[in-house]
């Protein structure tokens, strides 16, 4: 079998959190195009259903839309049960749901801090834990967590200490799980995107006005597109990345190089 054929995901079963839109939707589309059946998991169930229908129409694969808040352990657990109950197994999980808040540290309330950490870090832990439990039982599986270049640098000019701290936590969590599960067939990696054009950036009232400034700082002079994260995720979810675990992949058009 050739390398491209080996990279296909035919018949694989994958869930994607934050899959209704943005990076999650784009990566889910790539998984589907590569042959996988997908559960689109999101708090926004109306949008998740639309995405699942759109991908089912485009690729003909089995698609589920499941409402779950990644900060609520019971919802993450029952979402995982539903995926495995319907699909029979879980080959890969893309733990991707996340939010950003741009608030100066000295003005941030405890609730605001907690919300960002709960969704971005605790949410990834709960989701990876639920997926990991299934995969450890199976003896195989690949988990991909969405970190950010903000795990590596402090973005300017916007203040976002909780976001940056949460994403740095995602990388160390990823490495910890990778080491714990390395001998039991479960791989855990993260991606660290640079600025990507999604609702989170393009339509955020606090971030949108900064795009020109970011582009001036960016070696490539532009933001990334969600599609530019697809192939790394297909690689990580599939069977050509069997020696890849505990790694973080920075996809940022060289933004963090200097
Ligand atoms: P987005 O806002 O377009 O999409 C995020 C999705 O997550 C939404 O559908 C939302 O409903 C869902 N979501 C939010 N909270 C949730 C929760 N508690 N439980 C389940 N689902 C929830 O954002 P995006 O740009 O696609 O970002 C996706 C991930 O990529 C996030 O983790 C983000 O931090 C990360 N990221 C984004 C960028 C960027 O520039 N856009 C850069 C680096 C990393």
PDB file of C-alpha atoms and ligand atoms in Angstrom:
ATOM      1  CA  UNK A   1       0.000   0.000   0.000  1.00  0.00           C
ATOM      2  CA  UNK A   2       1.365   3.444  -0.921  1.00  0.00           C
ATOM      3  CA  UNK A   3       1.877   6.189   1.634  1.00  0.00           C
ATOM      4  CA  UNK A   4      -1.100   8.280   0.513  1.00  0.00           C
ATOM      5  CA  UNK A   5      -3.386   5.259   0.718  1.00  0.00           C
ATOM      6  CA  UNK A   6      -1.993   4.451   4.183  1.00  0.00           C
ATOM      7  CA  UNK A   7      -2.844   7.971   5.303  1.00  0.00           C
ATOM      8  CA  UNK A   8      -6.550   7.502   4.546  1.00  0.00           C
ATOM      9  CA  UNK A   9      -8.947   7.158   7.490  1.00  0.00           C
ATOM     10  CA  UNK A  10     -11.466   4.791   5.887  1.00  0.00           C
ATOM     11  CA  UNK A  11     -13.860   3.394   8.481  1.00  0.00           C
ATOM     12  CA  UNK A  12     -12.243   5.176  11.408  1.00  0.00           C
ATOM     13  CA  UNK A  13     -14.503   6.589  14.120  1.00  0.00           C
ATOM     14  CA  UNK A  14     -13.610  10.037  15.417  1.00  0.00           C
ATOM     15  CA  UNK A  15     -15.174  12.713  17.607  1.00  0.00           C
ATOM     16  CA  UNK A  16     -14.396  16.404  17.276  1.00  0.00           C
ATOM     17  CA  UNK A  17     -15.210  18.843  20.095  1.00  0.00           C
ATOM     18  CA  UNK A  18     -15.936  22.406  19.040  1.00  0.00           C
ATOM     19  CA  UNK A  19     -16.750  20.700  15.736  1.00  0.00           C
ATOM     20  CA  UNK A  20     -19.685  22.900  14.751  1.00  0.00           C
ATOM     21  CA  UNK A  21     -17.578  25.637  13.208  1.00  0.00           C
ATOM     22  CA  UNK A  22     -14.092  27.060  12.695  1.00  0.00           C
ATOM     23  CA  UNK A  23     -11.038  24.825  13.055  1.00  0.00           C
ATOM     24  CA  UNK A  24     -13.085  21.900  14.397  1.00  0.00           C
ATOM     25  CA  UNK A  25     -15.440  21.945  11.415  1.00  0.00           C
ATOM     26  CA  UNK A  26     -12.621  22.213   8.907  1.00  0.00           C
ATOM     27  CA  UNK A  27     -10.660  19.332  10.461  1.00  0.00           C
ATOM     28  CA  UNK A  28     -13.861  17.249  10.737  1.00  0.00           C
ATOM     29  CA  UNK A  29     -14.392  17.815   6.996  1.00  0.00           C
ATOM     30  CA  UNK A  30     -10.866  16.569   6.293  1.00  0.00           C
ATOM     31  CA  UNK A  31     -11.414  13.482   8.477  1.00  0.00           C
ATOM     32  CA  UNK A  32     -14.651  12.809   6.584  1.00  0.00           C
ATOM     33  CA  UNK A  33     -13.027  13.331   3.200  1.00  0.00           C
ATOM     34  CA  UNK A  34     -10.323  10.843   4.252  1.00  0.00           C
ATOM     35  CA  UNK A  35     -13.071   8.276   4.940  1.00  0.00           C
ATOM     36  CA  UNK A  36     -13.894   8.521   8.672  1.00  0.00           C
ATOM     37  CA  UNK A  37     -17.268   8.570  10.438  1.00  0.00           C
ATOM     38  CA  UNK A  38     -17.478  11.613  12.685  1.00  0.00           C
ATOM     39  CA  UNK A  39     -19.304  12.829  15.762  1.00  0.00           C
ATOM     40  CA  UNK A  40     -19.564  16.611  15.798  1.00  0.00           C
ATOM     41  CA  UNK A  41     -19.605  17.598  19.464  1.00  0.00           C
ATOM     42  CA  UNK A  42     -20.475  21.139  20.523  1.00  0.00           C
ATOM     43  CA  UNK A  43     -22.467  23.214  23.012  1.00  0.00           C
ATOM     44  CA  UNK A  44     -24.165  24.776  19.993  1.00  0.00           C
ATOM     45  CA  UNK A  45     -26.254  21.792  18.908  1.00  0.00           C
ATOM     46  CA  UNK A  46     -28.125  23.655  16.133  1.00  0.00           C
ATOM     47  CA  UNK A  47     -24.840  24.554  14.423  1.00  0.00           C
ATOM     48  CA  UNK A  48     -23.423  21.068  15.120  1.00  0.00           C
ATOM     49  CA  UNK A  49     -26.423  19.492  13.366  1.00  0.00           C
ATOM     50  CA  UNK A  50     -25.993  21.805  10.373  1.00  0.00           C
ATOM     51  CA  UNK A  51     -22.314  20.864  10.123  1.00  0.00           C
ATOM     52  CA  UNK A  52     -23.035  17.140  10.480  1.00  0.00           C
ATOM     53  CA  UNK A  53     -25.687  17.326   7.722  1.00  0.00           C
ATOM     54  CA  UNK A  54     -23.388  19.337   5.467  1.00  0.00           C
ATOM     55  CA  UNK A  55     -20.532  16.825   5.852  1.00  0.00           C
ATOM     56  CA  UNK A  56     -22.842  13.820   5.424  1.00  0.00           C
ATOM     57  CA  UNK A  57     -24.123  15.346   2.164  1.00  0.00           C
ATOM     58  CA  UNK A  58     -20.617  16.147   0.950  1.00  0.00           C
ATOM     59  CA  UNK A  59     -18.883  12.871   1.816  1.00  0.00           C
ATOM     60  CA  UNK A  60     -21.619  10.285   2.454  1.00  0.00           C
ATOM     61  CA  UNK A  61     -20.106   9.141   5.771  1.00  0.00           C
ATOM     62  CA  UNK A  62     -21.979   8.489   8.983  1.00  0.00           C
ATOM     63  CA  UNK A  63     -22.221  11.704  10.991  1.00  0.00           C
ATOM     64  CA  UNK A  64     -23.515  12.329  14.493  1.00  0.00           C
ATOM     65  CA  UNK A  65     -24.209  15.677  16.137  1.00  0.00           C
ATOM     66  CA  UNK A  66     -23.988  15.553  19.923  1.00  0.00           C
ATOM     67  CA  UNK A  67     -24.551  18.335  22.436  1.00  0.00           C
ATOM     68  CA  UNK A  68     -21.942  18.326  25.185  1.00  0.00           C
ATOM     69  CA  UNK A  69     -20.206  20.972  27.248  1.00  0.00           C
ATOM     70  CA  UNK A  70     -16.582  19.900  27.667  1.00  0.00           C
ATOM     71  CA  UNK A  71     -16.473  21.390  31.177  1.00  0.00           C
ATOM     72  CA  UNK A  72     -19.168  19.015  32.481  1.00  0.00           C
ATOM     73  CA  UNK A  73     -17.771  15.522  33.205  1.00  0.00           C
ATOM     74  CA  UNK A  74     -21.184  13.785  32.945  1.00  0.00           C
ATOM     75  CA  UNK A  75     -21.855  15.310  29.514  1.00  0.00           C
ATOM     76  CA  UNK A  76     -18.390  14.360  28.240  1.00  0.00           C
ATOM     77  CA  UNK A  77     -18.871  10.833  29.575  1.00  0.00           C
ATOM     78  CA  UNK A  78     -22.321  10.356  28.011  1.00  0.00           C
ATOM     79  CA  UNK A  79     -21.151  11.890  24.712  1.00  0.00           C
ATOM     80  CA  UNK A  80     -18.295   9.346  24.586  1.00  0.00           C
ATOM     81  CA  UNK A  81     -20.686   6.489  25.441  1.00  0.00           C
ATOM     82  CA  UNK A  82     -22.997   7.616  22.647  1.00  0.00           C
ATOM     83  CA  UNK A  83     -20.158   7.736  20.102  1.00  0.00           C
ATOM     84  CA  UNK A  84     -18.869   4.280  21.050  1.00  0.00           C
ATOM     85  CA  UNK A  85     -22.413   2.895  21.332  1.00  0.00           C
ATOM     86  CA  UNK A  86     -23.235   4.089  17.821  1.00  0.00           C
ATOM     87  CA  UNK A  87     -19.935   3.559  16.021  1.00  0.00           C
ATOM     88  CA  UNK A  88     -18.659   0.535  17.991  1.00  0.00           C
ATOM     89  CA  UNK A  89     -15.232   1.997  18.769  1.00  0.00           C
ATOM     90  CA  UNK A  90     -13.215   5.210  18.888  1.00  0.00           C
ATOM     91  CA  UNK A  91     -10.092   5.545  16.743  1.00  0.00           C
ATOM     92  CA  UNK A  92      -9.326   9.206  17.283  1.00  0.00           C
ATOM     93  CA  UNK A  93     -10.496  12.214  19.279  1.00  0.00           C
ATOM     94  CA  UNK A  94      -9.887  15.854  18.401  1.00  0.00           C
ATOM     95  CA  UNK A  95     -10.172  17.785  21.684  1.00  0.00           C
ATOM     96  CA  UNK A  96     -10.469  21.215  20.193  1.00  0.00           C
ATOM     97  CA  UNK A  97     -13.220  23.273  21.888  1.00  0.00           C
ATOM     98  CA  UNK A  98     -11.824  26.513  23.257  1.00  0.00           C
ATOM     99  CA  UNK A  99     -12.519  30.182  23.881  1.00  0.00           C
ATOM    100  CA  UNK A 100     -10.461  33.340  24.265  1.00  0.00           C
ATOM    101  CA  UNK A 101     -10.989  36.332  26.570  1.00  0.00           C
ATOM    102  CA  UNK A 102      -8.961  39.494  26.230  1.00  0.00           C
ATOM    103  CA  UNK A 103      -8.954  41.115  29.629  1.00  0.00           C
ATOM    104  CA  UNK A 104      -6.080  42.827  31.480  1.00  0.00           C
ATOM    105  CA  UNK A 105      -4.862  40.561  34.307  1.00  0.00           C
ATOM    106  CA  UNK A 106      -5.511  43.184  36.980  1.00  0.00           C
ATOM    107  CA  UNK A 107      -9.151  43.528  35.896  1.00  0.00           C
ATOM    108  CA  UNK A 108      -9.934  39.855  35.372  1.00  0.00           C
ATOM    109  CA  UNK A 109     -12.550  38.398  37.695  1.00  0.00           C
ATOM    110  CA  UNK A 110     -12.181  34.970  39.241  1.00  0.00           C
ATOM    111  CA  UNK A 111     -15.163  33.790  37.140  1.00  0.00           C
ATOM    112  CA  UNK A 112     -13.566  34.984  33.891  1.00  0.00           C
ATOM    113  CA  UNK A 113     -10.248  33.276  34.732  1.00  0.00           C
ATOM    114  CA  UNK A 114     -12.064  30.062  35.694  1.00  0.00           C
ATOM    115  CA  UNK A 115     -14.180  30.026  32.546  1.00  0.00           C
ATOM    116  CA  UNK A 116     -11.166  30.120  30.236  1.00  0.00           C
ATOM    117  CA  UNK A 117      -9.227  27.518  32.231  1.00  0.00           C
ATOM    118  CA  UNK A 118     -12.326  25.315  32.578  1.00  0.00           C
ATOM    119  CA  UNK A 119     -13.055  25.190  28.842  1.00  0.00           C
ATOM    120  CA  UNK A 120      -9.523  25.290  27.407  1.00  0.00           C
ATOM    121  CA  UNK A 121      -7.601  23.145  29.898  1.00  0.00           C
ATOM    122  CA  UNK A 122     -10.008  21.209  32.129  1.00  0.00           C
ATOM    123  CA  UNK A 123     -12.234  20.593  29.087  1.00  0.00           C
ATOM    124  CA  UNK A 124      -9.324  19.081  27.174  1.00  0.00           C
ATOM    125  CA  UNK A 125      -8.420  16.939  30.199  1.00  0.00           C
ATOM    126  CA  UNK A 126     -11.987  15.637  30.624  1.00  0.00           C
ATOM    127  CA  UNK A 127     -12.376  14.929  26.918  1.00  0.00           C
ATOM    128  CA  UNK A 128      -8.976  13.265  26.541  1.00  0.00           C
ATOM    129  CA  UNK A 129      -9.608  11.258  29.715  1.00  0.00           C
ATOM    130  CA  UNK A 130     -12.965   9.988  28.420  1.00  0.00           C
ATOM    131  CA  UNK A 131     -11.458   9.135  25.016  1.00  0.00           C
ATOM    132  CA  UNK A 132      -8.375   7.627  26.684  1.00  0.00           C
ATOM    133  CA  UNK A 133     -10.470   5.303  28.860  1.00  0.00           C
ATOM    134  CA  UNK A 134     -12.135   3.848  25.746  1.00  0.00           C
ATOM    135  CA  UNK A 135      -8.870   3.679  23.791  1.00  0.00           C
ATOM    136  CA  UNK A 136      -6.940   2.011  26.630  1.00  0.00           C
ATOM    137  CA  UNK A 137      -9.623  -0.662  26.764  1.00  0.00           C
ATOM    138  CA  UNK A 138      -9.332  -1.118  22.988  1.00  0.00           C
ATOM    139  CA  UNK A 139      -5.526  -0.986  23.031  1.00  0.00           C
ATOM    140  CA  UNK A 140      -5.386   1.681  20.313  1.00  0.00           C
ATOM    141  CA  UNK A 141      -6.314   5.273  19.595  1.00  0.00           C
ATOM    142  CA  UNK A 142      -4.999   8.722  18.807  1.00  0.00           C
ATOM    143  CA  UNK A 143      -5.865  11.906  20.685  1.00  0.00           C
ATOM    144  CA  UNK A 144      -5.181  15.333  19.214  1.00  0.00           C
ATOM    145  CA  UNK A 145      -5.500  18.376  21.468  1.00  0.00           C
ATOM    146  CA  UNK A 146      -5.722  21.962  20.246  1.00  0.00           C
ATOM    147  CA  UNK A 147      -3.167  24.134  22.012  1.00  0.00           C
ATOM    148  CA  UNK A 148      -2.009  27.390  20.371  1.00  0.00           C
ATOM    149  CA  UNK A 149       1.072  29.404  19.523  1.00  0.00           C
ATOM    150  CA  UNK A 150      -0.038  31.302  22.648  1.00  0.00           C
ATOM    151  CA  UNK A 151       1.392  28.359  24.611  1.00  0.00           C
ATOM    152  CA  UNK A 152       4.807  29.387  23.277  1.00  0.00           C
ATOM    153  CA  UNK A 153       4.688  33.177  23.104  1.00  0.00           C
ATOM    154  CA  UNK A 154       2.755  36.016  24.735  1.00  0.00           C
ATOM    155  CA  UNK A 155       0.542  37.566  22.087  1.00  0.00           C
ATOM    156  CA  UNK A 156       0.556  41.335  21.768  1.00  0.00           C
ATOM    157  CA  UNK A 157      -1.050  43.803  22.001  1.00  0.00           C
ATOM    158  CA  UNK A 158      -4.126  42.062  23.425  1.00  0.00           C
ATOM    159  CA  UNK A 159      -4.005  40.908  27.062  1.00  0.00           C
ATOM    160  CA  UNK A 160      -4.933  37.233  27.360  1.00  0.00           C
ATOM    161  CA  UNK A 161      -3.082  35.722  30.314  1.00  0.00           C
ATOM    162  CA  UNK A 162      -5.693  33.057  31.080  1.00  0.00           C
ATOM    163  CA  UNK A 163      -5.755  31.890  27.459  1.00  0.00           C
ATOM    164  CA  UNK A 164      -1.964  31.729  27.227  1.00  0.00           C
ATOM    165  CA  UNK A 165      -1.689  29.842  30.529  1.00  0.00           C
ATOM    166  CA  UNK A 166      -4.471  27.429  29.542  1.00  0.00           C
ATOM    167  CA  UNK A 167      -2.788  26.602  26.233  1.00  0.00           C
ATOM    168  CA  UNK A 168       0.634  26.084  27.826  1.00  0.00           C
ATOM    169  CA  UNK A 169      -1.178  23.694  30.165  1.00  0.00           C
ATOM    170  CA  UNK A 170      -2.616  21.804  27.186  1.00  0.00           C
ATOM    171  CA  UNK A 171       0.876  21.063  25.876  1.00  0.00           C
ATOM    172  CA  UNK A 172       2.197  19.743  29.186  1.00  0.00           C
ATOM    173  CA  UNK A 173      -1.043  17.778  29.723  1.00  0.00           C
ATOM    174  CA  UNK A 174      -0.594  16.269  26.237  1.00  0.00           C
ATOM    175  CA  UNK A 175       2.973  15.193  27.005  1.00  0.00           C
ATOM    176  CA  UNK A 176       1.950  13.755  30.376  1.00  0.00           C
ATOM    177  CA  UNK A 177      -0.841  11.643  28.868  1.00  0.00           C
ATOM    178  CA  UNK A 178       1.436  10.563  26.004  1.00  0.00           C
ATOM    179  CA  UNK A 179       4.011   9.213  28.472  1.00  0.00           C
ATOM    180  CA  UNK A 180       1.402   7.567  30.722  1.00  0.00           C
ATOM    181  CA  UNK A 181      -0.265   5.775  27.809  1.00  0.00           C
ATOM    182  CA  UNK A 182       2.693   5.194  25.454  1.00  0.00           C
ATOM    183  CA  UNK A 183       3.011   1.456  26.100  1.00  0.00           C
ATOM    184  CA  UNK A 184      -0.748   0.874  25.892  1.00  0.00           C
ATOM    185  CA  UNK A 185      -1.363   1.899  22.271  1.00  0.00           C
ATOM    186  CA  UNK A 186      -2.773   5.374  22.889  1.00  0.00           C
ATOM    187  CA  UNK A 187      -0.977   8.328  21.330  1.00  0.00           C
ATOM    188  CA  UNK A 188      -1.538  11.932  22.397  1.00  0.00           C
ATOM    189  CA  UNK A 189      -0.316  14.972  20.444  1.00  0.00           C
ATOM    190  CA  UNK A 190      -1.196  18.641  20.191  1.00  0.00           C
ATOM    191  CA  UNK A 191      -1.352  21.270  17.480  1.00  0.00           C
ATOM    192  CA  UNK A 192      -0.395  24.887  18.128  1.00  0.00           C
ATOM    193  CA  UNK A 193      -1.957  27.071  15.451  1.00  0.00           C
ATOM    194  CA  UNK A 194      -0.986  30.684  14.877  1.00  0.00           C
ATOM    195  CA  UNK A 195      -3.694  33.234  14.114  1.00  0.00           C
ATOM    196  CA  UNK A 196      -6.368  31.495  12.058  1.00  0.00           C
ATOM    197  CA  UNK A 197      -9.334  33.217  10.422  1.00  0.00           C
ATOM    198  CA  UNK A 198     -12.414  31.888  12.273  1.00  0.00           C
ATOM    199  CA  UNK A 199     -15.329  33.355  14.262  1.00  0.00           C
ATOM    200  CA  UNK A 200     -12.991  33.474  17.267  1.00  0.00           C
ATOM    201  CA  UNK A 201     -10.729  35.988  15.521  1.00  0.00           C
ATOM    202  CA  UNK A 202     -12.575  37.499  12.530  1.00  0.00           C
ATOM    203  CA  UNK A 203     -15.818  38.259  14.370  1.00  0.00           C
ATOM    204  CA  UNK A 204     -14.566  39.018  17.864  1.00  0.00           C
ATOM    205  CA  UNK A 205     -15.152  42.706  18.612  1.00  0.00           C
ATOM    206  CA  UNK A 206     -11.932  42.873  20.662  1.00  0.00           C
ATOM    207  CA  UNK A 207      -9.713  40.943  18.220  1.00  0.00           C
ATOM    208  CA  UNK A 208     -10.989  41.989  14.784  1.00  0.00           C
ATOM    209  CA  UNK A 209      -9.458  45.491  14.951  1.00  0.00           C
ATOM    210  CA  UNK A 210      -6.036  43.924  15.638  1.00  0.00           C
ATOM    211  CA  UNK A 211      -5.813  41.809  12.500  1.00  0.00           C
ATOM    212  CA  UNK A 212      -3.873  44.380  10.490  1.00  0.00           C
ATOM    213  CA  UNK A 213      -1.354  44.700  13.312  1.00  0.00           C
ATOM    214  CA  UNK A 214      -0.937  40.913  13.577  1.00  0.00           C
ATOM    215  CA  UNK A 215      -0.449  40.664   9.831  1.00  0.00           C
ATOM    216  CA  UNK A 216       2.307  43.298  10.037  1.00  0.00           C
ATOM    217  CA  UNK A 217       4.050  41.137  12.677  1.00  0.00           C
ATOM    218  CA  UNK A 218       3.587  37.910  10.724  1.00  0.00           C
ATOM    219  CA  UNK A 219       6.509  36.761   8.522  1.00  0.00           C
ATOM    220  CA  UNK A 220       4.002  35.614   5.881  1.00  0.00           C
ATOM    221  CA  UNK A 221       2.006  38.828   6.256  1.00  0.00           C
ATOM    222  CA  UNK A 222      -1.277  37.028   6.800  1.00  0.00           C
ATOM    223  CA  UNK A 223      -3.355  34.824   9.089  1.00  0.00           C
ATOM    224  CA  UNK A 224      -3.743  31.123   8.478  1.00  0.00           C
ATOM    225  CA  UNK A 225      -6.839  29.438   7.103  1.00  0.00           C
ATOM    226  CA  UNK A 226      -8.546  26.545   8.929  1.00  0.00           C
ATOM    227  CA  UNK A 227      -7.806  24.262   5.942  1.00  0.00           C
ATOM    228  CA  UNK A 228      -4.108  24.767   6.589  1.00  0.00           C
ATOM    229  CA  UNK A 229      -4.479  22.667   9.758  1.00  0.00           C
ATOM    230  CA  UNK A 230      -6.252  19.757   8.086  1.00  0.00           C
ATOM    231  CA  UNK A 231      -3.396  17.569   6.882  1.00  0.00           C
ATOM    232  CA  UNK A 232      -1.470  17.516  10.165  1.00  0.00           C
ATOM    233  CA  UNK A 233      -4.622  16.330  11.936  1.00  0.00           C
ATOM    234  CA  UNK A 234      -5.319  13.653   9.316  1.00  0.00           C
ATOM    235  CA  UNK A 235      -1.713  12.494   9.755  1.00  0.00           C
ATOM    236  CA  UNK A 236      -2.004  12.399  13.564  1.00  0.00           C
ATOM    237  CA  UNK A 237      -5.349  10.573  13.504  1.00  0.00           C
ATOM    238  CA  UNK A 238      -4.138   7.908  11.102  1.00  0.00           C
ATOM    239  CA  UNK A 239      -1.790   4.945  10.832  1.00  0.00           C
ATOM    240  CA  UNK A 240       1.318   6.641   9.456  1.00  0.00           C
ATOM    241  CA  UNK A 241       2.002   8.491  12.724  1.00  0.00           C
ATOM    242  CA  UNK A 242       2.470   5.420  14.931  1.00  0.00           C
ATOM    243  CA  UNK A 243       5.794   6.683  16.385  1.00  0.00           C
ATOM    244  CA  UNK A 244       4.457  10.207  16.909  1.00  0.00           C
ATOM    245  CA  UNK A 245       3.308  10.856  20.439  1.00  0.00           C
ATOM    246  CA  UNK A 246       3.889  13.596  22.998  1.00  0.00           C
ATOM    247  CA  UNK A 247       4.633  16.065  20.211  1.00  0.00           C
ATOM    248  CA  UNK A 248       3.327  19.573  19.674  1.00  0.00           C
ATOM    249  CA  UNK A 249       3.031  20.827  16.097  1.00  0.00           C
ATOM    250  CA  UNK A 250       3.343  24.591  15.682  1.00  0.00           C
ATOM    251  CA  UNK A 251       1.545  25.684  12.500  1.00  0.00           C
ATOM    252  CA  UNK A 252       1.953  29.437  12.482  1.00  0.00           C
ATOM    253  CA  UNK A 253       3.648  30.627   9.281  1.00  0.00           C
ATOM    254  CA  UNK A 254       6.831  31.249  11.325  1.00  0.00           C
ATOM    255  CA  UNK A 255       5.098  33.729  13.672  1.00  0.00           C
ATOM    256  CA  UNK A 256       6.892  32.353  16.761  1.00  0.00           C
ATOM    257  CA  UNK A 257      10.338  32.166  15.141  1.00  0.00           C
ATOM    258  CA  UNK A 258      11.566  35.510  16.430  1.00  0.00           C
TER     259      UNK A 258
HETATM  260  P1  LIG B   1     -14.565  29.088  17.137  1.00  0.00           P
HETATM  261  O1  LIG B   1     -15.039  30.030  18.181  1.00  0.00           O
HETATM  262  O2  LIG B   1     -14.815  29.387  15.699  1.00  0.00           O
HETATM  263  O3  LIG B   1     -15.146  27.614  17.435  1.00  0.00           O
HETATM  264  C1  LIG B   1     -15.112  27.066  18.724  1.00  0.00           C
HETATM  265  C2  LIG B   1     -16.239  26.063  18.854  1.00  0.00           C
HETATM  266  O4  LIG B   1     -16.158  25.518  20.186  1.00  0.00           O
HETATM  267  C3  LIG B   1     -17.633  26.680  18.726  1.00  0.00           C
HETATM  268  O5  LIG B   1     -18.423  25.903  17.852  1.00  0.00           O
HETATM  269  C4  LIG B   1     -18.181  26.672  20.146  1.00  0.00           C
HETATM  270  O6  LIG B   1     -19.590  26.552  20.216  1.00  0.00           O
HETATM  271  C5  LIG B   1     -17.467  25.463  20.731  1.00  0.00           C
HETATM  272  N1  LIG B   1     -17.396  25.507  22.193  1.00  0.00           N
HETATM  273  C6  LIG B   1     -17.106  26.581  22.974  1.00  0.00           C
HETATM  274  N2  LIG B   1     -17.171  26.246  24.265  1.00  0.00           N
HETATM  275  C7  LIG B   1     -17.497  24.927  24.314  1.00  0.00           C
HETATM  276  C8  LIG B   1     -17.719  24.006  25.374  1.00  0.00           C
HETATM  277  N3  LIG B   1     -17.633  24.390  26.661  1.00  0.00           N
HETATM  278  N4  LIG B   1     -18.031  22.726  25.068  1.00  0.00           N
HETATM  279  C9  LIG B   1     -18.144  22.327  23.776  1.00  0.00           C
HETATM  280  N5  LIG B   1     -17.955  23.168  22.733  1.00  0.00           N
HETATM  281  C10 LIG B   1     -17.638  24.447  22.999  1.00  0.00           C
HETATM  282  O7  LIG B   1     -13.001  28.933  17.445  1.00  0.00           O
HETATM  283  P2  LIG B   1     -11.788  28.342  16.571  1.00  0.00           P
HETATM  284  O8  LIG B   1     -10.987  29.489  16.106  1.00  0.00           O
HETATM  285  O9  LIG B   1     -12.275  27.333  15.602  1.00  0.00           O
HETATM  286  O10 LIG B   1     -10.953  27.655  17.745  1.00  0.00           O
HETATM  287  C11 LIG B   1     -10.912  26.256  17.933  1.00  0.00           C
HETATM  288  C12 LIG B   1      -9.740  25.946  18.850  1.00  0.00           C
HETATM  289  O11 LIG B   1      -8.538  26.429  18.247  1.00  0.00           O
HETATM  290  C13 LIG B   1      -9.821  26.634  20.221  1.00  0.00           C
HETATM  291  O12 LIG B   1      -9.290  25.751  21.194  1.00  0.00           O
HETATM  292  C14 LIG B   1      -8.884  27.830  20.048  1.00  0.00           C
HETATM  293  O13 LIG B   1      -8.362  28.262  21.279  1.00  0.00           O
HETATM  294  C15 LIG B   1      -7.836  27.230  19.163  1.00  0.00           C
HETATM  295  N6  LIG B   1      -7.026  28.200  18.419  1.00  0.00           N
HETATM  296  C16 LIG B   1      -7.622  29.113  17.601  1.00  0.00           C
HETATM  297  C17 LIG B   1      -6.816  30.011  16.923  1.00  0.00           C
HETATM  298  C18 LIG B   1      -7.403  31.056  16.003  1.00  0.00           C
HETATM  299  O14 LIG B   1      -6.671  32.001  15.667  1.00  0.00           O
HETATM  300  N7  LIG B   1      -8.648  30.940  15.584  1.00  0.00           N
HETATM  301  C19 LIG B   1      -5.425  29.975  17.077  1.00  0.00           C
HETATM  302  C20 LIG B   1      -4.866  29.030  17.926  1.00  0.00           C
HETATM  303  C21 LIG B   1      -5.677  28.131  18.585  1.00  0.00           C
END
